[in-house]
Short mmCIF file of C-alpha atoms in Angstrom, two decimals:
data_model
loop_
_atom_site.label_atom_id
_atom_site.label_comp_id
_atom_site.label_asym_id
_atom_site.label_seq_id
_atom_site.Cartn_x
_atom_site.Cartn_y
_atom_site.Cartn_z
CA UNK A 1 61.02 -10.31 14.79
CA UNK A 2 61.14 -9.39 18.48
CA UNK A 3 57.92 -7.43 18.06
CA UNK A 4 56.32 -10.47 16.45
CA UNK A 5 57.31 -12.65 19.41
CA UNK A 6 55.90 -10.03 21.81
CA UNK A 7 52.59 -9.98 19.94
CA UNK A 8 52.36 -13.78 19.89
CA UNK A 9 53.17 -13.90 23.60
CA UNK A 10 50.40 -11.43 24.38
CA UNK A 11 47.88 -13.39 22.28
CA UNK A 12 48.85 -16.64 24.00
CA UNK A 13 48.57 -15.04 27.44
CA UNK A 14 45.13 -13.65 26.57
CA UNK A 15 43.93 -17.05 25.39
CA UNK A 16 45.28 -18.67 28.56
CA UNK A 17 43.47 -16.14 30.76
CA UNK A 18 40.25 -16.57 28.75
CA UNK A 19 40.52 -20.36 29.06
CA UNK A 20 41.12 -20.14 32.80
CA UNK A 21 38.12 -17.84 33.20
CA UNK A 22 35.95 -20.32 31.29
CA UNK A 23 37.15 -23.22 33.44
CA UNK A 24 36.53 -21.15 36.56
CA UNK A 25 32.97 -20.33 35.40
CA UNK A 26 32.26 -24.01 34.84
CA UNK A 27 33.60 -24.97 38.25
CA UNK A 28 32.23 -22.10 40.30
CA UNK A 29 28.59 -23.31 40.53
CA UNK A 30 28.03 -26.59 42.29
CA UNK A 31 25.56 -28.07 44.74
CA UNK A 32 26.40 -28.33 48.40
CA UNK A 33 23.01 -29.93 49.04
CA UNK A 34 20.88 -31.82 46.48
CA UNK A 35 17.19 -30.93 46.03
CA UNK A 36 14.50 -33.34 47.14
CA UNK A 37 10.87 -33.67 46.00
CA UNK A 38 7.80 -35.45 47.41
CA UNK A 39 4.11 -35.63 46.44
CA UNK A 40 0.96 -35.95 48.49
CA UNK A 41 -0.30 -38.79 46.23
CA UNK A 42 1.28 -41.80 44.58
CA UNK A 43 -1.56 -42.37 42.08
CA UNK A 44 -3.97 -39.99 40.36
CA UNK A 45 -6.88 -40.40 37.92
CA UNK A 46 -7.34 -37.33 35.74
CA UNK A 47 -10.79 -36.06 34.80
CA UNK A 48 -11.58 -33.52 32.10
CA UNK A 49 -14.70 -32.41 33.99
CA UNK A 50 -12.40 -31.20 36.78
CA UNK A 51 -9.77 -29.82 34.40
CA UNK A 52 -9.06 -26.63 36.36
CA UNK A 53 -9.12 -28.21 39.82
CA UNK A 54 -5.90 -29.14 41.69
CA UNK A 55 -5.21 -32.88 41.61
CA UNK A 56 -1.78 -33.23 43.25
CA UNK A 57 0.60 -31.20 45.42
CA UNK A 58 4.37 -31.37 45.14
CA UNK A 59 6.68 -30.26 47.94
CA UNK A 60 10.40 -29.84 47.55
CA UNK A 61 13.59 -28.84 49.25
CA UNK A 62 15.64 -26.60 47.01
CA UNK A 63 19.21 -27.49 46.17
CA UNK A 64 21.80 -25.33 47.92
CA UNK A 65 24.71 -23.90 45.94
CA UNK A 66 28.13 -22.71 46.98
CA UNK A 67 27.35 -19.20 45.70
CA UNK A 68 24.25 -17.03 45.73
CA UNK A 69 22.12 -17.68 42.62
CA UNK A 70 18.56 -17.12 41.39
CA UNK A 71 17.51 -20.48 39.90
CA UNK A 72 14.52 -21.49 37.79
CA UNK A 73 12.65 -24.51 39.01
CA UNK A 74 10.30 -26.92 37.29
CA UNK A 75 8.69 -30.25 38.05
CA UNK A 76 9.64 -32.66 35.26
CA UNK A 77 7.73 -35.77 34.12
CA UNK A 78 8.83 -38.77 32.07
CA UNK A 79 7.69 -42.30 31.26
CA UNK A 80 9.26 -44.82 33.65
CA UNK A 81 12.38 -46.40 32.17
CA UNK A 82 12.79 -43.76 29.45
CA UNK A 83 15.37 -41.76 31.44
CA UNK A 84 13.44 -38.54 30.69
CA UNK A 85 14.47 -38.68 27.01
CA UNK A 86 11.02 -37.32 26.26
CA UNK A 87 9.89 -35.11 29.10
CA UNK A 88 7.42 -32.37 29.98
CA UNK A 89 7.60 -29.79 32.74
CA UNK A 90 5.37 -27.58 34.85
CA UNK A 91 6.96 -24.29 35.92
CA UNK A 92 6.85 -22.97 39.47
CA UNK A 93 8.00 -19.59 40.76
CA UNK A 94 11.52 -19.72 42.21
CA UNK A 95 10.29 -18.48 45.60
CA UNK A 96 8.05 -21.53 46.13
CA UNK A 97 8.82 -24.79 47.91
CA UNK A 98 5.41 -26.34 47.26
CA UNK A 99 2.94 -26.19 44.40
CA UNK A 100 -0.26 -27.77 43.13
CA UNK A 101 -0.97 -28.94 39.60
CA UNK A 102 -4.39 -29.20 37.96
CA UNK A 103 -5.94 -32.10 36.09
CA UNK A 104 -5.46 -30.16 32.83
CA UNK A 105 -1.80 -29.34 33.49
CA UNK A 106 -0.86 -32.91 34.38
CA UNK A 107 -2.89 -34.26 31.45
CA UNK A 108 -1.10 -31.92 29.04
CA UNK A 109 2.24 -33.13 30.39
CA UNK A 110 1.14 -36.75 29.95
CA UNK A 111 0.06 -36.06 26.37
CA UNK A 112 3.41 -34.47 25.56
CA UNK A 113 5.45 -37.42 26.85
CA UNK A 114 3.27 -40.01 25.11
CA UNK A 115 1.41 -41.48 28.09
CA UNK A 116 -1.58 -43.57 27.01
CA UNK A 117 -5.05 -42.26 27.91
CA UNK A 118 -7.59 -44.20 29.97
CA UNK A 119 -5.06 -46.65 31.42
CA UNK A 120 -2.54 -46.49 34.28
CA UNK A 121 0.89 -45.17 33.25
CA UNK A 122 4.03 -45.49 35.38
CA UNK A 123 5.51 -42.00 35.52
CA UNK A 124 8.73 -40.65 37.02
CA UNK A 125 8.87 -37.15 38.53
CA UNK A 126 11.79 -34.99 39.60
CA UNK A 127 12.63 -31.37 40.41
CA UNK A 128 14.63 -29.68 37.66
CA UNK A 129 16.60 -26.61 38.76
CA UNK A 130 18.38 -24.43 36.22
CA UNK A 131 21.08 -21.84 36.90
CA UNK A 132 21.94 -20.32 33.55
CA UNK A 133 22.94 -23.24 31.33
CA UNK A 134 23.69 -25.51 34.30
CA UNK A 135 20.94 -27.97 35.26
CA UNK A 136 20.56 -29.86 38.54
CA UNK A 137 18.13 -32.66 39.39
CA UNK A 138 16.54 -33.95 42.58
CA UNK A 139 15.63 -37.47 43.54
CA UNK A 140 13.04 -39.28 41.39
CA UNK A 141 9.61 -40.24 42.73
CA UNK A 142 7.16 -42.72 41.18
CA UNK A 143 3.63 -41.72 40.22
CA UNK A 144 0.84 -43.75 38.64
CA UNK A 145 -1.25 -41.56 36.31
CA UNK A 146 -4.42 -42.35 34.37
CA UNK A 147 -4.81 -39.55 31.80
CA UNK A 148 -7.86 -38.76 29.68
CA UNK A 149 -7.91 -38.21 25.94
CA UNK A 150 -7.29 -34.47 25.60
CA UNK A 151 -9.53 -32.21 23.56
CA UNK A 152 -7.72 -32.15 20.20
CA UNK A 153 -8.93 -28.59 19.58
CA UNK A 154 -6.77 -27.44 22.50
CA UNK A 155 -3.56 -29.45 22.17
CA UNK A 156 -2.73 -29.32 18.45
CA UNK A 157 -1.37 -26.25 16.63
CA UNK A 158 -3.81 -24.68 14.18
CA UNK A 159 -4.25 -21.95 11.62
CA UNK A 160 -7.51 -20.29 10.65
CA UNK A 161 -9.31 -20.15 7.30
CA UNK A 162 -11.37 -16.94 7.31
CA UNK A 163 -13.40 -16.15 4.24
CA UNK A 164 -16.68 -15.13 2.65
CA UNK A 165 -17.85 -18.75 2.74
CA UNK A 166 -17.61 -19.17 6.52
CA UNK A 167 -20.94 -17.64 7.59
CA UNK A 168 -22.95 -20.21 5.63
CA UNK A 169 -20.79 -22.97 7.16
CA UNK A 170 -21.84 -22.02 10.70
CA UNK A 171 -19.05 -19.56 11.50
CA UNK A 172 -18.72 -15.84 10.62
CA UNK A 173 -17.55 -14.26 7.38
CA UNK A 174 -13.98 -12.99 7.33
CA UNK A 175 -13.50 -13.52 11.08
CA UNK A 176 -10.22 -15.30 11.97
CA UNK A 177 -11.46 -15.91 15.52
CA UNK A 178 -14.67 -17.56 14.25
CA UNK A 179 -13.67 -19.61 11.23
CA UNK A 180 -12.77 -23.20 10.37
CA UNK A 181 -9.28 -24.32 11.34
CA UNK A 182 -6.58 -26.45 9.81
CA UNK A 183 -4.63 -28.47 12.39
CA UNK A 184 -1.11 -29.86 12.52
CA UNK A 185 -1.36 -33.39 13.98
CA UNK A 186 2.42 -33.81 13.70
CA UNK A 187 3.08 -30.33 15.20
CA UNK A 188 5.49 -29.61 12.35
CA UNK A 189 4.15 -26.37 10.81
CA UNK A 190 2.20 -28.39 8.23
CA UNK A 191 -1.57 -28.00 8.50
CA UNK A 192 -4.48 -29.81 6.93
CA UNK A 193 -8.26 -30.18 7.12
CA UNK A 194 -11.62 -29.64 5.49
CA UNK A 195 -13.80 -26.62 4.78
CA UNK A 196 -17.29 -26.49 3.26
CA UNK A 197 -18.20 -23.87 0.66
CA UNK A 198 -21.90 -23.48 -0.18
CA UNK A 199 -21.64 -21.26 -3.29
CA UNK A 200 -19.16 -19.61 -5.63
CA UNK A 201 -21.76 -17.87 -7.81
CA UNK A 202 -20.99 -14.26 -6.89
CA UNK A 203 -17.66 -12.55 -7.41
CA UNK A 204 -17.03 -12.45 -3.66
CA UNK A 205 -18.44 -15.90 -2.89
CA UNK A 206 -16.23 -18.86 -2.00
CA UNK A 207 -13.17 -16.80 -1.10
CA UNK A 208 -10.73 -17.47 1.74
CA UNK A 209 -7.17 -17.02 2.97
CA UNK A 210 -5.12 -18.20 5.95
CA UNK A 211 -4.46 -16.52 9.29
CA UNK A 212 -2.73 -17.50 12.52
CA UNK A 213 -3.45 -16.85 16.20
CA UNK A 214 -7.08 -16.09 15.30
CA UNK A 215 -6.16 -12.63 14.05
CA UNK A 216 -5.18 -10.83 10.84
CA UNK A 217 -1.51 -9.92 11.53
CA UNK A 218 0.67 -12.41 9.68
CA UNK A 219 -2.12 -13.62 7.38
CA UNK A 220 -1.20 -15.29 4.10
CA UNK A 221 -2.89 -15.50 0.72
CA UNK A 222 -2.03 -16.48 -2.83
CA UNK A 223 1.10 -14.84 -4.24
CA UNK A 224 -0.78 -13.87 -7.40
CA UNK A 225 0.41 -16.77 -9.54
CA UNK A 226 -2.39 -19.22 -8.60
CA UNK A 227 0.29 -21.91 -8.43
CA UNK A 228 -0.13 -22.94 -4.81
CA UNK A 229 2.28 -20.38 -3.36
CA UNK A 230 1.54 -18.10 -0.42
CA UNK A 231 2.81 -14.71 0.67
CA UNK A 232 2.09 -12.37 3.56
CA UNK A 233 -1.08 -10.34 2.99
CA UNK A 234 -1.51 -12.15 -0.32
CA UNK A 235 -4.59 -12.36 -2.53
CA UNK A 236 -7.85 -14.01 -1.54
CA UNK A 237 -8.20 -17.56 -2.87
CA UNK A 238 -11.47 -18.39 -4.65
CA UNK A 239 -12.76 -21.95 -4.82
CA UNK A 240 -13.64 -23.09 -8.37
CA UNK A 241 -16.86 -24.85 -7.30
CA UNK A 242 -19.14 -25.33 -4.30
CA UNK A 243 -18.48 -28.31 -2.05
CA UNK A 244 -16.11 -29.71 0.54
CA UNK A 245 -12.40 -29.02 0.13
CA UNK A 246 -9.43 -30.81 1.62
CA UNK A 247 -6.75 -28.18 2.16
CA UNK A 248 -3.07 -28.57 3.06
CA UNK A 249 -0.80 -25.68 4.05
CA UNK A 250 2.93 -25.72 4.67
CA UNK A 251 3.21 -22.51 6.70
CA UNK A 252 7.01 -22.38 6.69
CA UNK A 253 7.39 -23.21 2.99
CA UNK A 254 4.53 -20.85 1.99
CA UNK A 255 2.66 -23.44 -0.09
CA UNK A 256 -0.92 -24.72 -0.16
CA UNK A 257 -3.15 -27.16 -2.04
CA UNK A 258 -6.92 -27.55 -2.26
CA UNK A 259 -8.81 -30.61 -3.54
CA UNK A 260 -12.57 -31.15 -3.83
CA UNK A 261 -13.73 -34.03 -1.59
CA UNK A 262 -17.51 -34.57 -1.32
CA UNK A 263 -18.14 -37.69 0.78
CA UNK A 264 -20.79 -40.39 0.70
CA UNK A 265 -21.29 -43.90 2.10
CA UNK A 266 -21.13 -47.04 -0.04
CA UNK A 267 -21.07 -50.79 0.57
CA UNK A 268 -23.05 -54.02 0.54
CA UNK A 269 -24.51 -53.04 3.91
CA UNK A 270 -26.25 -50.04 2.26
CA UNK A 271 -29.44 -50.07 0.13
CA UNK A 272 -27.53 -49.42 -3.13
CA UNK A 273 -24.69 -51.85 -2.44
CA UNK A 274 -21.34 -51.19 -4.08
CA UNK A 275 -22.99 -49.58 -7.11
CA UNK A 276 -23.61 -46.03 -5.87
CA UNK A 277 -23.09 -43.70 -2.93
CA UNK A 278 -25.52 -42.11 -0.48
CA UNK A 279 -24.18 -38.57 -0.06
CA UNK A 280 -23.63 -36.66 3.15
CA UNK A 281 -25.24 -33.26 3.68
CA UNK A 282 -23.35 -30.59 5.60
CA UNK A 283 -25.17 -29.27 8.69
CA UNK A 284 -24.03 -25.70 9.57
CA UNK A 285 -25.60 -25.85 13.05
CA UNK A 286 -23.48 -28.85 14.11
CA UNK A 287 -20.64 -28.25 11.62
CA UNK A 288 -20.78 -31.95 10.71
CA UNK A 289 -21.67 -34.06 7.68
CA UNK A 290 -24.88 -36.01 8.17
CA UNK A 291 -26.99 -38.75 6.62
CA UNK A 292 -30.18 -38.47 8.66
CA UNK A 293 -31.51 -41.95 7.89
CA UNK A 294 -30.13 -44.93 6.02
CA UNK A 295 -30.92 -48.65 6.26
CA UNK A 296 -27.82 -50.66 7.17
CA UNK A 297 -27.56 -54.44 7.08
CA UNK A 298 -25.47 -56.38 9.55
CA UNK A 299 -24.55 -58.85 6.79
CA UNK A 300 -22.21 -56.52 4.94
CA UNK A 301 -19.80 -53.62 5.38
CA UNK A 302 -19.56 -49.99 4.29
CA UNK A 303 -16.96 -47.29 3.69
CA UNK A 304 -16.92 -43.57 3.07
CA UNK A 305 -15.43 -42.23 -0.13
CA UNK A 306 -15.17 -38.87 -1.87
CA UNK A 307 -16.35 -37.80 -5.33
CA UNK A 308 -17.86 -41.24 -6.13
CA UNK A 309 -14.32 -42.54 -6.50
CA UNK A 310 -11.86 -44.60 -4.47
CA UNK A 311 -8.97 -42.12 -4.30
CA UNK A 312 -10.10 -40.52 -1.02
CA UNK A 313 -11.59 -42.70 1.71
CA UNK A 314 -12.58 -42.31 5.36
CA UNK A 315 -12.14 -45.69 7.07
CA UNK A 316 -10.82 -47.61 10.11
CA UNK A 317 -7.13 -47.42 10.90
CA UNK A 318 -6.01 -51.04 10.55
CA UNK A 319 -8.92 -53.51 10.87
CA UNK A 320 -12.63 -53.83 10.10
CA UNK A 321 -14.58 -52.12 12.87
CA UNK A 322 -18.05 -52.83 14.23
CA UNK A 323 -19.69 -49.60 15.35
CA UNK A 324 -21.80 -49.20 18.48
CA UNK A 325 -24.90 -47.03 18.31
CA UNK A 326 -24.34 -43.60 19.85
CA UNK A 327 -20.60 -44.07 20.46
CA UNK A 328 -18.26 -41.79 18.55
CA UNK A 329 -15.02 -43.33 17.28
CA UNK A 330 -11.91 -41.87 15.73
CA UNK A 331 -11.82 -42.44 12.00
CA UNK A 332 -9.02 -41.88 9.48
CA UNK A 333 -8.41 -40.34 6.06
CA UNK A 334 -6.40 -42.60 3.76
CA UNK A 335 -4.71 -39.65 1.99
CA UNK A 336 -2.89 -38.81 5.23
CA UNK A 337 -1.03 -42.11 5.44
CA UNK A 338 -2.80 -43.16 8.65
CA UNK A 339 -4.66 -46.18 7.22
CA UNK A 340 -3.30 -49.71 6.83
CA UNK A 341 -4.86 -51.87 4.08
CA UNK A 342 -8.47 -51.30 2.98
CA UNK A 343 -10.88 -51.96 5.85
CA UNK A 344 -14.52 -50.98 6.36
CA UNK A 345 -17.20 -50.54 8.99
CA UNK A 346 -20.03 -52.84 10.14
CA UNK A 347 -23.05 -52.74 12.42
CA UNK A 348 -24.00 -55.62 14.69
CA UNK A 349 -27.73 -54.99 14.33
CA UNK A 350 -29.61 -54.23 11.11
CA UNK A 351 -31.85 -51.15 11.06
CA UNK A 352 -32.14 -47.50 10.16
CA UNK A 353 -29.25 -45.33 11.30
CA UNK A 354 -28.20 -41.71 11.43
CA UNK A 355 -24.57 -41.28 10.38
CA UNK A 356 -22.58 -38.23 11.44
CA UNK A 357 -19.06 -37.42 10.27
CA UNK A 358 -17.15 -34.70 12.12
CA UNK A 359 -14.19 -33.51 10.02
CA UNK A 360 -13.52 -30.17 11.72
CA UNK A 361 -10.20 -31.33 13.27
CA UNK A 362 -7.70 -33.36 11.25
CA UNK A 363 -6.07 -34.57 14.47
CA UNK A 364 -9.26 -36.41 15.41
CA UNK A 365 -11.88 -37.13 12.73
CA UNK A 366 -14.93 -38.52 14.48
CA UNK A 367 -17.59 -40.94 13.21
CA UNK A 368 -20.87 -41.57 15.06
CA UNK A 369 -23.81 -43.78 14.05
CA UNK A 370 -27.07 -43.82 15.98
CA UNK A 371 -29.81 -46.41 15.56
CA UNK A 372 -33.19 -44.76 14.95
#
């Protein structure tokens, strides 16, 4: 029994020492002087044409600690009033006390915190200093920022769809770094988008698989069951027919689906009314779907649907939309849950139009009509 008491006493003493050490670690790092940040501008307008040029310079006084440390320092951005619940940072080397940021870097930060493009946003900025798991903040400065709409090809995660079909579609056959992409608009490892396959006649025609980082390592193909399951270095997938395919891939769950979706335009603003479609033709040189000339009336409306059916539609987000000649607008695919109700497009002036549908990026489908 005495031995048992001795053992318990030793265990208790060890726990007490461990606890004291933990408390000491938590208390040992503290600021003796708080960091302070300033900027050389209080308002900036970002411009994609000057993406790589400096747009603002931050200068800061580092916080001082009661012991010698090697901190990491970042400039942190948040929407005013949000208390940095959703924030983005730009890293700076820990030996600096001043640093410039480019149009592109600030714009990326604005995109990540949900700032609205093309209007003035009230932004809060502070210096964030980290020492291990401990984080210290400076004062907050106000900044008015007008971001631009970022290039969706650069800001959304994507996977590649290399295959034997890609050369005819304007890319290169079996080249992950020169193939159509599927994007993840929600940035959640789930990818979607369209590819165009010109022929499946030959044994090797119309085949594809999925890669990541524009390279072959980590590629995925069918698991051999043809049931929509993927595996690393799996089999090539062969399309059953020529045409446009809407493909969805859950990269983490190793699943995929592929549905034929050949689009056309229909409506009482078109020559054939609501009775039949005028089909798009894929243009490999522009990688877009085109109707080179169609007469459109300003007395009716039109929509875009797939497979001469109403299951899949390309249409405005939440209201009828009148299109302006030569101006591209974002359009939406109803199968992705981004469309409210059943709206269509109109033109303000009757005439012959070229219609171009750019479906290469599911984060930003683009529709352009041009009066001829």
